[in-house]
Amino acid sequence: MTQAATNTSDTSTSDLMVEMRNVNKWYGDFHVLRDIYLEVKRGERIVVCGPSGSGKSTLIRCINHLEEHQKGEIVVGGVPLTQDVKRIEQIRRSVGMVFQHFNLFPHLTVLENCCIAPMWVQKKPRKEAEALAMEYLERVRIAEQATKYPGQLSGGQQQRVAIARSLCMHPDVMLFDEPTSALDPEMIKEVLDVMVELAEEGMTMICVTHEMGFAKKVADRVIFMDQGQIIEENAPEPFFNNPQSERTQLFLSQILGH
Amino acid sequence: MIHNKETIPQRPAPKGTIGPVAWLRGNLFNGPINSVFTLLGLYVLYLLVVPTVQWAFIDANWVGDSREDCTRAGACWVFVNARFSQFMYGLYPSEEYWRANIVFAMFAAIIAWMVIPRLPFKRWMALFALLIFPVIAYVLLHGGYFDLPRVSTHRWGGLMLTLLLASVGMIGALPIGIVLALGRRSNMPIVKTFCVIFIEFWRGVPLITILFMASVMLPLFLPSEISVDRLVRALIGLTLFQSAYMAEVIRGGLQAIPKGQDEAAAALGMTYWKRMGLIVMPQALKMMIPGIVNTFISLFKDTTLVMIIGLFDLLGIVQAALSDSRWLGFSIEGYVFAAFVFWIFCFSMSRYSQYLERKLNTGHKH
């Protein structure tokens, strides 16, 4: 069964990284995701926006099964997401995630934060994992802080470490869950710069963010969600200049209007 | 508008706000009512301390070998002196004391090795202490191997028994408690129910009842050819009882770890056990040190309850010695001695836990 499922999705949709078909989710009686259809190709950059409580975080948290959907189908890199723990862990290894509150491990140094998954999940030797970690810490421009603990870093620095930590697992997709919302204004840019570079290198990205400048700059598509539904989906230029739905217009006027 | 063009140099604090006199004035004599209370307190202290010191040290009798040597008004430490080896080893045969001494010495060396930060190979030492030392201790204390005469467990007693009960209880209760705490937070309904029932049962029953059941009722249920040593039964009862308390302490610590930690570890593809072992538990255990040590200390003192099933721990053997007709009337000395020994151990654990907390917190906290 596993074999068949993997095969069919392999042949038909080889360049699709994430497929969500008719995904529905409830918290108890509350219907948080309603009939979600979303396909993300390899190398595509998607920005998801919408008012708070619209289900955008829940949507991307379903992709690596931090949240469980009750109905519909999610396929990540050709692997259908099921209840099977081994399958879930396999998908999570290929999906990186960056959180709003960084969620670095406070008891480990910056370097150890980056090494722990390559060492314990991919069984890389310590030397190799450390070299890899230093390479990515270099790329997010924080290598000189490698021996410090997360608590000693600023928010922007912590978020860059969190990005490096995810990249160390060589993910096929990166999920960003409001990566700059918890940051002081002067630190937002340093994180966005790293994300823009990542996008330019061709990483497949799904970003939940309110940074419309970032969306205009790098997104292939912008998705607008409200009340658990995808309301509108378009390339950034028409999305911002000529929004179709009233709700999108209202939302854009609220966040861009001041 | 610019307020200060140049940095203001640091100036000394005004006179009379620092130093011992300022401290006294600020904390003990700030106002007439507090001054009266301070003086009253000092007087009460004087009333308590002077006679105690007088009794325990100045007027005390230190040397001798019978009650006739206690001629002075103070404490008769001769009694403790004469019975000292019994207080340490219980009814262990005196010609075999050397075996217990070796175990004591190894025990002390292991503790010292683990506690002194400079010493290397802590991990190997811990493995030795958990896997090999118990075997050595058992062979030496119990005998029956290598021409060592057998000393059955009902002759074990005194501080030796107290330490044995406490260390087995602690070493057993911590891992069982961790498993129970994780089980109680598990999503699997059967595991969760089992852990809840286990914890609530052992926490809901007094330790005395458990010890009674272990010594009186257990043999009724077991087939007659299986006889479990009384000490082993007490150890199992004590360990399971404390593991239920430990589980609740650990559960409290686990709840204090933000959910995002587990999610971040999960998002990196870690399995449940790796998430717990590498990310959640190390952080939780650090926060739980006060609670765990508190449980250890209460366990250490609870070991005295084994007296009621006929095992003579330190307090039990002191009490037994008090009823010796040659030494009637020295119960204060006996109890003070027992209290002092217990206090030394519990206080050391408490201090060490404070040290650990400080050491583990540096540089990690926000």
mmCIF file of N, CA, C and O in Angstrom, chain A residues 134-220:
data_model
loop_
_atom_site.group_PDB
_atom_site.id
_atom_site.type_symbol
_atom_site.label_atom_id
_atom_site.label_comp_id
_atom_site.label_asym_id
_atom_site.label_seq_id
_atom_site.Cartn_x
_atom_site.Cartn_y
_atom_site.Cartn_z
ATOM 1 N N MET A 134 28.790 25.235 11.223
ATOM 2 C CA MET A 134 29.570 26.467 11.076
ATOM 3 C C MET A 134 29.355 27.078 9.692
ATOM 4 O O MET A 134 29.273 28.289 9.546
ATOM 5 N N GLU A 135 29.220 26.212 8.696
ATOM 6 C CA GLU A 135 28.999 26.702 7.341
ATOM 7 C C GLU A 135 27.694 27.506 7.277
ATOM 8 O O GLU A 135 27.652 28.614 6.730
ATOM 9 N N TYR A 136 26.623 26.941 7.874
ATOM 10 C CA TYR A 136 25.335 27.643 7.807
ATOM 11 C C TYR A 136 25.306 28.851 8.744
ATOM 12 O O TYR A 136 24.680 29.867 8.437
ATOM 13 N N LEU A 137 25.981 28.748 9.881
ATOM 14 C CA LEU A 137 26.035 29.909 10.773
ATOM 15 C C LEU A 137 26.776 31.052 10.090
ATOM 16 O O LEU A 137 26.434 32.225 10.244
ATOM 17 N N GLU A 138 27.791 30.680 9.309
ATOM 18 C CA GLU A 138 28.512 31.656 8.497
ATOM 19 C C GLU A 138 27.547 32.347 7.541
ATOM 20 O O GLU A 138 27.567 33.568 7.387
ATOM 21 N N ARG A 139 26.705 31.540 6.919
ATOM 22 C CA ARG A 139 25.802 32.093 5.917
ATOM 23 C C ARG A 139 24.763 33.027 6.506
ATOM 24 O O ARG A 139 24.321 33.952 5.839
ATOM 25 N N VAL A 140 24.334 32.750 7.740
ATOM 26 C CA VAL A 140 23.383 33.682 8.352
ATOM 27 C C VAL A 140 24.139 34.738 9.166
ATOM 28 O O VAL A 140 23.548 35.455 9.964
ATOM 29 N N ARG A 141 25.455 34.777 8.986
ATOM 30 C CA ARG A 141 26.325 35.812 9.565
ATOM 31 C C ARG A 141 26.272 35.846 11.093
ATOM 32 O O ARG A 141 26.092 36.890 11.707
ATOM 33 N N ILE A 142 26.412 34.693 11.712
ATOM 34 C CA ILE A 142 26.383 34.680 13.159
ATOM 35 C C ILE A 142 27.419 33.704 13.718
ATOM 36 O O ILE A 142 27.417 33.340 14.889
ATOM 37 N N ALA A 143 28.344 33.281 12.854
ATOM 38 C CA ALA A 143 29.310 32.254 13.250
ATOM 39 C C ALA A 143 30.114 32.650 14.483
ATOM 40 O O ALA A 143 30.486 31.798 15.287
ATOM 41 N N GLU A 144 30.343 33.950 14.676
ATOM 42 C CA GLU A 144 31.187 34.367 15.802
ATOM 43 C C GLU A 144 30.479 34.166 17.149
ATOM 44 O O GLU A 144 31.104 34.241 18.198
ATOM 45 N N GLN A 145 29.168 33.894 17.118
ATOM 46 C CA GLN A 145 28.431 33.687 18.374
ATOM 47 C C GLN A 145 28.240 32.199 18.666
ATOM 48 O O GLN A 145 27.454 31.851 19.545
ATOM 49 N N ALA A 146 28.941 31.330 17.944
ATOM 50 C CA ALA A 146 28.635 29.897 17.995
ATOM 51 C C ALA A 146 28.713 29.289 19.393
ATOM 52 O O ALA A 146 27.996 28.354 19.704
ATOM 53 N N THR A 147 29.585 29.840 20.246
ATOM 54 C CA THR A 147 29.732 29.211 21.563
ATOM 55 C C THR A 147 28.808 29.813 22.613
ATOM 56 O O THR A 147 28.806 29.376 23.749
ATOM 57 N N LYS A 148 28.024 30.814 22.221
ATOM 58 C CA LYS A 148 27.122 31.429 23.200
ATOM 59 C C LYS A 148 25.836 30.622 23.345
ATOM 60 O O LYS A 148 25.515 29.773 22.510
ATOM 61 N N TYR A 149 25.091 30.939 24.408
ATOM 62 C CA TYR A 149 23.778 30.322 24.576
ATOM 63 C C TYR A 149 22.718 31.252 23.995
ATOM 64 O O TYR A 149 22.909 32.477 23.964
ATOM 65 N N PRO A 150 21.592 30.690 23.536
ATOM 66 C CA PRO A 150 20.562 31.524 22.903
ATOM 67 C C PRO A 150 20.152 32.717 23.759
ATOM 68 O O PRO A 150 19.911 33.801 23.222
ATOM 69 N N GLY A 151 20.083 32.505 25.075
ATOM 70 C CA GLY A 151 19.667 33.592 25.961
ATOM 71 C C GLY A 151 20.578 34.810 25.918
ATOM 72 O O GLY A 151 20.204 35.888 26.367
ATOM 73 N N GLN A 152 21.772 34.641 25.385
ATOM 74 C CA GLN A 152 22.718 35.756 25.327
ATOM 75 C C GLN A 152 22.621 36.526 24.009
ATOM 76 O O GLN A 152 23.356 37.474 23.798
ATOM 77 N N LEU A 153 21.723 36.098 23.123
ATOM 78 C CA LEU A 153 21.627 36.734 21.807
ATOM 79 C C LEU A 153 20.377 37.601 21.709
ATOM 80 O O LEU A 153 19.411 37.403 22.441
ATOM 81 N N SER A 154 20.388 38.538 20.774
ATOM 82 C CA SER A 154 19.191 39.349 20.515
ATOM 83 C C SER A 154 18.193 38.503 19.727
ATOM 84 O O SER A 154 18.524 37.438 19.201
ATOM 85 N N GLY A 155 16.955 39.013 19.653
ATOM 86 C CA GLY A 155 15.915 38.277 18.945
ATOM 87 C C GLY A 155 16.263 37.994 17.502
ATOM 88 O O GLY A 155 16.104 36.878 17.005
ATOM 89 N N GLY A 156 16.793 39.009 16.819
ATOM 90 C CA GLY A 156 17.143 38.836 15.421
ATOM 91 C C GLY A 156 18.231 37.791 15.236
ATOM 92 O O GLY A 156 18.174 36.964 14.319
ATOM 93 N N GLN A 157 19.216 37.826 16.150
ATOM 94 C CA GLN A 157 20.285 36.825 16.078
ATOM 95 C C GLN A 157 19.729 35.428 16.329
ATOM 96 O O GLN A 157 20.087 34.468 15.642
ATOM 97 N N GLN A 158 18.831 35.323 17.327
ATOM 98 C CA GLN A 158 18.247 34.010 17.627
ATOM 99 C C GLN A 158 17.495 33.463 16.426
ATOM 100 O O GLN A 158 17.599 32.278 16.104
ATOM 101 N N GLN A 159 16.744 34.346 15.749
ATOM 102 C CA GLN A 159 15.972 33.856 14.620
ATOM 103 C C GLN A 159 16.887 33.411 13.486
ATOM 104 O O GLN A 159 16.605 32.435 12.804
ATOM 105 N N ARG A 160 18.012 34.095 13.315
ATOM 106 C CA ARG A 160 18.947 33.664 12.271
ATOM 107 C C ARG A 160 19.555 32.306 12.622
ATOM 108 O O ARG A 160 19.744 31.451 11.759
ATOM 109 N N VAL A 161 19.844 32.107 13.925
ATOM 110 C CA VAL A 161 20.340 30.792 14.339
ATOM 111 C C VAL A 161 19.274 29.731 14.053
ATOM 112 O O VAL A 161 19.586 28.638 13.563
ATOM 113 N N ALA A 162 18.006 30.069 14.324
ATOM 114 C CA ALA A 162 16.933 29.099 14.088
ATOM 115 C C ALA A 162 16.867 28.719 12.611
ATOM 116 O O ALA A 162 16.636 27.554 12.269
ATOM 117 N N ILE A 163 17.098 29.696 11.742
ATOM 118 C CA ILE A 163 17.099 29.391 10.308
ATOM 119 C C ILE A 163 18.271 28.462 9.976
ATOM 120 O O ILE A 163 18.101 27.447 9.289
ATOM 121 N N ALA A 164 19.444 28.786 10.523
ATOM 122 C CA ALA A 164 20.613 27.926 10.274
ATOM 123 C C ALA A 164 20.363 26.512 10.802
ATOM 124 O O ALA A 164 20.720 25.526 10.161
ATOM 125 N N ARG A 165 19.729 26.420 11.983
ATOM 126 C CA ARG A 165 19.450 25.101 12.574
ATOM 127 C C ARG A 165 18.608 24.256 11.623
ATOM 128 O O ARG A 165 18.862 23.075 11.441
ATOM 129 N N SER A 166 17.602 24.901 10.994
ATOM 130 C CA SER A 166 16.765 24.159 10.054
ATOM 131 C C SER A 166 17.546 23.766 8.808
ATOM 132 O O SER A 166 17.419 22.654 8.310
ATOM 133 N N LEU A 167 18.381 24.701 8.324
ATOM 134 C CA LEU A 167 19.096 24.438 7.070
ATOM 135 C C LEU A 167 20.089 23.294 7.220
ATOM 136 O O LEU A 167 20.391 22.611 6.250
ATOM 137 N N CYS A 168 20.591 23.097 8.438
ATOM 138 C CA CYS A 168 21.560 22.026 8.673
ATOM 139 C C CYS A 168 20.991 20.653 8.325
ATOM 140 O O CYS A 168 21.736 19.707 8.110
ATOM 141 N N MET A 169 19.669 20.533 8.301
ATOM 142 C CA MET A 169 19.060 19.248 7.943
ATOM 143 C C MET A 169 18.855 19.123 6.437
ATOM 144 O O MET A 169 18.238 18.161 5.973
ATOM 145 N N HIS A 170 19.361 20.093 5.658
ATOM 146 C CA HIS A 170 19.189 20.102 4.196
ATOM 147 C C HIS A 170 17.742 19.867 3.808
ATOM 148 O O HIS A 170 17.433 18.933 3.057
ATOM 149 N N PRO A 171 16.832 20.716 4.250
ATOM 150 C CA PRO A 171 15.416 20.471 3.942
ATOM 151 C C PRO A 171 15.099 20.780 2.482
ATOM 152 O O PRO A 171 15.804 21.550 1.828
ATOM 153 N N ASP A 172 14.033 20.132 1.998
ATOM 154 C CA ASP A 172 13.555 20.426 0.634
ATOM 155 C C ASP A 172 12.623 21.634 0.645
ATOM 156 O O ASP A 172 12.496 22.330 -0.350
ATOM 157 N N VAL A 173 11.920 21.819 1.762
ATOM 158 C CA VAL A 173 10.988 22.945 1.896
ATOM 159 C C VAL A 173 11.282 23.643 3.208
ATOM 160 O O VAL A 173 11.628 22.991 4.195
ATOM 161 N N MET A 174 11.144 24.959 3.228
ATOM 162 C CA MET A 174 11.227 25.683 4.493
ATOM 163 C C MET A 174 9.884 26.336 4.784
ATOM 164 O O MET A 174 9.317 27.015 3.931
ATOM 165 N N LEU A 175 9.399 26.109 6.010
ATOM 166 C CA LEU A 175 8.167 26.751 6.443
ATOM 167 C C LEU A 175 8.536 27.857 7.422
ATOM 168 O O LEU A 175 9.315 27.644 8.346
ATOM 169 N N PHE A 176 8.001 29.046 7.196
ATOM 170 C CA PHE A 176 8.259 30.161 8.111
ATOM 171 C C PHE A 176 6.941 30.578 8.733
ATOM 172 O O PHE A 176 6.018 30.982 8.019
ATOM 173 N N ASP A 177 6.854 30.489 10.055
ATOM 174 C CA ASP A 177 5.608 30.828 10.745
ATOM 175 C C ASP A 177 5.777 32.190 11.431
ATOM 176 O O ASP A 177 6.245 32.263 12.561
ATOM 177 N N GLU A 178 5.432 33.247 10.738
ATOM 178 C CA GLU A 178 5.582 34.614 11.230
ATOM 179 C C GLU A 178 6.962 34.855 11.841
ATOM 180 O O GLU A 178 7.079 35.198 13.009
ATOM 181 N N PRO A 179 8.007 34.691 11.052
ATOM 182 C CA PRO A 179 9.364 34.714 11.611
ATOM 183 C C PRO A 179 9.801 36.068 12.159
ATOM 184 O O PRO A 179 10.754 36.118 12.929
ATOM 185 N N THR A 180 9.130 37.142 11.767
ATOM 186 C CA THR A 180 9.595 38.455 12.236
ATOM 187 C C THR A 180 8.606 39.121 13.184
ATOM 188 O O THR A 180 8.854 40.233 13.660
ATOM 189 N N SER A 181 7.495 38.442 13.512
ATOM 190 C CA SER A 181 6.457 39.111 14.306
ATOM 191 C C SER A 181 6.885 39.387 15.737
ATOM 192 O O SER A 181 6.368 40.289 16.381
ATOM 193 N N ALA A 182 7.813 38.581 16.261
ATOM 194 C CA ALA A 182 8.194 38.760 17.663
ATOM 195 C C ALA A 182 9.444 39.627 17.791
ATOM 196 O O ALA A 182 10.001 39.739 18.873
ATOM 197 N N LEU A 183 9.880 40.214 16.671
ATOM 198 C CA LEU A 183 11.152 40.941 16.703
ATOM 199 C C LEU A 183 10.945 42.441 16.875
ATOM 200 O O LEU A 183 9.941 42.994 16.427
ATOM 201 N N ASP A 184 11.921 43.095 17.502
ATOM 202 C CA ASP A 184 11.921 44.554 17.535
ATOM 203 C C ASP A 184 12.149 45.061 16.115
ATOM 204 O O ASP A 184 12.853 44.419 15.328
ATOM 205 N N PRO A 185 11.568 46.226 15.785
ATOM 206 C CA PRO A 185 11.628 46.724 14.395
ATOM 207 C C PRO A 185 13.036 46.736 13.809
ATOM 208 O O PRO A 185 13.222 46.382 12.644
ATOM 209 N N GLU A 186 14.041 47.107 14.610
ATOM 210 C CA GLU A 186 15.372 47.251 14.019
ATOM 211 C C GLU A 186 16.022 45.906 13.701
ATOM 212 O O GLU A 186 17.070 45.860 13.070
ATOM 213 N N MET A 187 15.391 44.804 14.118
ATOM 214 C CA MET A 187 15.981 43.490 13.854
ATOM 215 C C MET A 187 15.293 42.751 12.718
ATOM 216 O O MET A 187 15.737 41.694 12.305
ATOM 217 N N ILE A 188 14.187 43.295 12.252
ATOM 218 C CA ILE A 188 13.421 42.585 11.228
ATOM 219 C C ILE A 188 14.239 42.438 9.952
ATOM 220 O O ILE A 188 14.278 41.381 9.335
ATOM 221 N N LYS A 189 14.986 43.499 9.616
ATOM 222 C CA LYS A 189 15.683 43.501 8.338
ATOM 223 C C LYS A 189 16.732 42.385 8.257
ATOM 224 O O LYS A 189 16.829 41.706 7.234
ATOM 225 N N GLU A 190 17.482 42.208 9.352
ATOM 226 C CA GLU A 190 18.564 41.218 9.288
ATOM 227 C C GLU A 190 18.010 39.826 9.038
ATOM 228 O O GLU A 190 18.642 39.012 8.374
ATOM 229 N N VAL A 191 16.800 39.543 9.568
ATOM 230 C CA VAL A 191 16.190 38.236 9.334
ATOM 231 C C VAL A 191 15.643 38.153 7.914
ATOM 232 O O VAL A 191 15.855 37.160 7.203
ATOM 233 N N LEU A 192 14.980 39.219 7.472
ATOM 234 C CA LEU A 192 14.425 39.212 6.112
ATOM 235 C C LEU A 192 15.534 39.093 5.074
ATOM 236 O O LEU A 192 15.374 38.390 4.070
ATOM 237 N N ASP A 193 16.680 39.755 5.325
ATOM 238 C CA ASP A 193 17.800 39.656 4.383
ATOM 239 C C ASP A 193 18.212 38.208 4.180
ATOM 240 O O ASP A 193 18.446 37.762 3.051
ATOM 241 N N VAL A 194 18.295 37.477 5.310
ATOM 242 C CA VAL A 194 18.680 36.069 5.223
ATOM 243 C C VAL A 194 17.639 35.289 4.432
ATOM 244 O O VAL A 194 17.966 34.441 3.586
ATOM 245 N N MET A 195 16.348 35.606 4.672
ATOM 246 C CA MET A 195 15.285 34.890 3.963
ATOM 247 C C MET A 195 15.305 35.203 2.471
ATOM 248 O O MET A 195 15.072 34.313 1.646
ATOM 249 N N VAL A 196 15.603 36.457 2.127
ATOM 250 C CA VAL A 196 15.669 36.821 0.709
ATOM 251 C C VAL A 196 16.802 36.057 0.035
ATOM 252 O O VAL A 196 16.637 35.482 -1.047
ATOM 253 N N GLU A 197 17.954 35.999 0.693
ATOM 254 C CA GLU A 197 19.086 35.252 0.130
ATOM 255 C C GLU A 197 18.716 33.804 -0.111
ATOM 256 O O GLU A 197 19.040 33.200 -1.131
ATOM 257 N N LEU A 198 18.029 33.238 0.871
ATOM 258 C CA LEU A 198 17.614 31.837 0.787
ATOM 259 C C LEU A 198 16.701 31.642 -0.417
ATOM 260 O O LEU A 198 16.838 30.673 -1.177
ATOM 261 N N ALA A 199 15.774 32.597 -0.604
ATOM 262 C CA ALA A 199 14.851 32.513 -1.737
ATOM 263 C C ALA A 199 15.615 32.600 -3.049
ATOM 264 O O ALA A 199 15.337 31.861 -3.997
ATOM 265 N N GLU A 200 16.614 33.485 -3.065
ATOM 266 C CA GLU A 200 17.378 33.651 -4.308
ATOM 267 C C GLU A 200 18.186 32.410 -4.645
ATOM 268 O O GLU A 200 18.513 32.158 -5.805
ATOM 269 N N GLU A 201 18.510 31.613 -3.623
ATOM 270 C CA GLU A 201 19.253 30.375 -3.892
ATOM 271 C C GLU A 201 18.341 29.265 -4.388
ATOM 272 O O GLU A 201 18.804 28.148 -4.655
ATOM 273 N N GLY A 202 17.043 29.539 -4.439
ATOM 274 C CA GLY A 202 16.138 28.553 -5.006
ATOM 275 C C GLY A 202 15.457 27.648 -4.004
ATOM 276 O O GLY A 202 14.876 26.625 -4.373
ATOM 277 N N MET A 203 15.505 27.992 -2.722
ATOM 278 C CA MET A 203 14.826 27.177 -1.707
ATOM 279 C C MET A 203 13.314 27.275 -1.878
ATOM 280 O O MET A 203 12.789 28.362 -2.148
ATOM 281 N N THR A 204 12.639 26.153 -1.762
ATOM 282 C CA THR A 204 11.179 26.165 -1.738
ATOM 283 C C THR A 204 10.732 26.708 -0.387
ATOM 284 O O THR A 204 11.180 26.213 0.647
ATOM 285 N N MET A 205 9.897 27.748 -0.394
ATOM 286 C CA MET A 205 9.545 28.388 0.877
ATOM 287 C C MET A 205 8.055 28.656 0.958
ATOM 288 O O MET A 205 7.439 29.073 -0.019
ATOM 289 N N ILE A 206 7.504 28.414 2.137
ATOM 290 C CA ILE A 206 6.140 28.857 2.411
ATOM 291 C C ILE A 206 6.212 29.739 3.648
ATOM 292 O O ILE A 206 6.607 29.276 4.722
ATOM 293 N N CYS A 207 5.910 31.026 3.494
ATOM 294 C CA CYS A 207 6.086 31.965 4.594
ATOM 295 C C CYS A 207 4.748 32.554 5.000
ATOM 296 O O CYS A 207 4.058 33.158 4.171
ATOM 297 N N VAL A 208 4.433 32.396 6.281
ATOM 298 C CA VAL A 208 3.319 33.159 6.838
ATOM 299 C C VAL A 208 3.933 34.445 7.368
ATOM 300 O O VAL A 208 4.797 34.396 8.251
ATOM 301 N N THR A 209 3.562 35.576 6.796
ATOM 302 C CA THR A 209 4.190 36.819 7.244
ATOM 303 C C THR A 209 3.317 38.017 6.901
ATOM 304 O O THR A 209 2.459 37.950 6.012
ATOM 305 N N HIS A 210 3.516 39.071 7.633
ATOM 306 C CA HIS A 210 2.850 40.335 7.311
ATOM 307 C C HIS A 210 3.807 41.307 6.627
ATOM 308 O O HIS A 210 3.476 42.467 6.432
ATOM 309 N N GLU A 211 5.005 40.836 6.299
ATOM 310 C CA GLU A 211 5.984 41.708 5.657
ATOM 311 C C GLU A 211 5.691 41.780 4.169
ATOM 312 O O GLU A 211 6.146 40.958 3.379
ATOM 313 N N MET A 212 4.911 42.770 3.775
ATOM 314 C CA MET A 212 4.466 42.836 2.380
ATOM 315 C C MET A 212 5.616 43.208 1.451
ATOM 316 O O MET A 212 5.618 42.823 0.275
ATOM 317 N N GLY A 213 6.584 43.917 1.975
ATOM 318 C CA GLY A 213 7.765 44.229 1.164
ATOM 319 C C GLY A 213 8.478 42.953 0.750
ATOM 320 O O GLY A 213 8.873 42.776 -0.414
ATOM 321 N N PHE A 214 8.602 42.035 1.700
ATOM 322 C CA PHE A 214 9.225 40.743 1.419
ATOM 323 C C PHE A 214 8.419 39.992 0.362
ATOM 324 O O PHE A 214 8.973 39.421 -0.572
ATOM 325 N N ALA A 215 7.087 40.028 0.521
ATOM 326 C CA ALA A 215 6.219 39.327 -0.426
ATOM 327 C C ALA A 215 6.419 39.877 -1.836
ATOM 328 O O ALA A 215 6.566 39.116 -2.795
ATOM 329 N N LYS A 216 6.443 41.207 -1.949
ATOM 330 C CA LYS A 216 6.609 41.815 -3.272
ATOM 331 C C LYS A 216 7.946 41.422 -3.892
ATOM 332 O O LYS A 216 8.062 41.207 -5.084
ATOM 333 N N LYS A 217 8.950 41.336 -3.037
ATOM 334 C CA LYS A 217 10.305 41.105 -3.520
ATOM 335 C C LYS A 217 10.526 39.668 -3.986
ATOM 336 O O LYS A 217 11.100 39.452 -5.045
ATOM 337 N N VAL A 218 10.101 38.694 -3.200
ATOM 338 C CA VAL A 218 10.502 37.326 -3.514
ATOM 339 C C VAL A 218 9.363 36.374 -3.867
ATOM 340 O O VAL A 218 9.617 35.313 -4.440
ATOM 341 N N ALA A 219 8.111 36.696 -3.510
ATOM 342 C CA ALA A 219 7.068 35.676 -3.655
ATOM 343 C C ALA A 219 6.737 35.415 -5.114
ATOM 344 O O ALA A 219 6.723 36.323 -5.955
ATOM 345 N N ASP A 220 6.508 34.135 -5.438
ATOM 346 C CA ASP A 220 5.952 33.788 -6.736
ATOM 347 C C ASP A 220 4.442 33.938 -6.688
ATOM 348 O O ASP A 220 3.813 34.301 -7.664
#
